[in-house]
């Protein structure tokens, strides 16, 4: 269902993206491979449009710098979200603490604490898309 309110739509998208990041990090910590799938439309050999299950392309939101510190960046509308001016990642420390940090972020998004950043990112993206079209 399409949510008419762009801020709520942005929140929903980010919350589900965070849930996927959490599932991905938990699988990694458990030594498992996380391979979610989604339904996509493809044209089969007979030229018919059919719905098939395809692996979902997911990028891990965490990265490790040269000193071995782990950071988590939240991306929305193709850009990392700034948590503070010039800061677009959270220092995580050890990867095993990341699921708790993701839970905290999810609560912050739900409470509307990142609305300004999400709105700005969505606005920039829609401008880019309109320009490209």
PDB file of C-alpha atoms in Angstrom, residues 5-18 76 106 108-115 118:
ATOM      1  CA  UNK A   5       2.803  10.852   3.712  1.00  0.00           C
ATOM      2  CA  UNK A   6       6.390  11.071   2.369  1.00  0.00           C
ATOM      3  CA  UNK A   7       7.895  11.319   5.866  1.00  0.00           C
ATOM      4  CA  UNK A   8       6.115   8.176   7.057  1.00  0.00           C
ATOM      5  CA  UNK A   9       7.017   6.400   3.811  1.00  0.00           C
ATOM      6  CA  UNK A  10      10.671   7.317   4.366  1.00  0.00           C
ATOM      7  CA  UNK A  11      10.468   6.055   7.965  1.00  0.00           C
ATOM      8  CA  UNK A  12       8.915   2.754   6.855  1.00  0.00           C
ATOM      9  CA  UNK A  13      11.583   2.238   4.203  1.00  0.00           C
ATOM     10  CA  UNK A  14      14.429   2.970   6.613  1.00  0.00           C
ATOM     11  CA  UNK A  15      12.958   0.761   9.341  1.00  0.00           C
ATOM     12  CA  UNK A  16      12.676  -2.185   6.949  1.00  0.00           C
ATOM     13  CA  UNK A  17      16.201  -1.507   5.634  1.00  0.00           C
ATOM     14  CA  UNK A  18      17.486  -1.503   9.230  1.00  0.00           C
ATOM     15  CA  UNK A  76      18.651   6.255   2.319  1.00  0.00           C
ATOM     16  CA  UNK A 106      15.121   1.875  14.530  1.00  0.00           C
ATOM     17  CA  UNK A 108      15.025   6.844  16.725  1.00  0.00           C
ATOM     18  CA  UNK A 109      13.586   6.625  13.202  1.00  0.00           C
ATOM     19  CA  UNK A 110      10.199   5.483  14.555  1.00  0.00           C
ATOM     20  CA  UNK A 111      10.199   8.435  16.991  1.00  0.00           C
ATOM     21  CA  UNK A 112      10.880  10.834  14.110  1.00  0.00           C
ATOM     22  CA  UNK A 113      14.366  11.811  15.261  1.00  0.00           C
ATOM     23  CA  UNK A 114      15.844  11.469  11.755  1.00  0.00           C
ATOM     24  CA  UNK A 115      12.916  12.968   9.816  1.00  0.00           C
ATOM     25  CA  UNK A 118      15.434  11.569   5.612  1.00  0.00           C
TER      26      UNK A 118
END
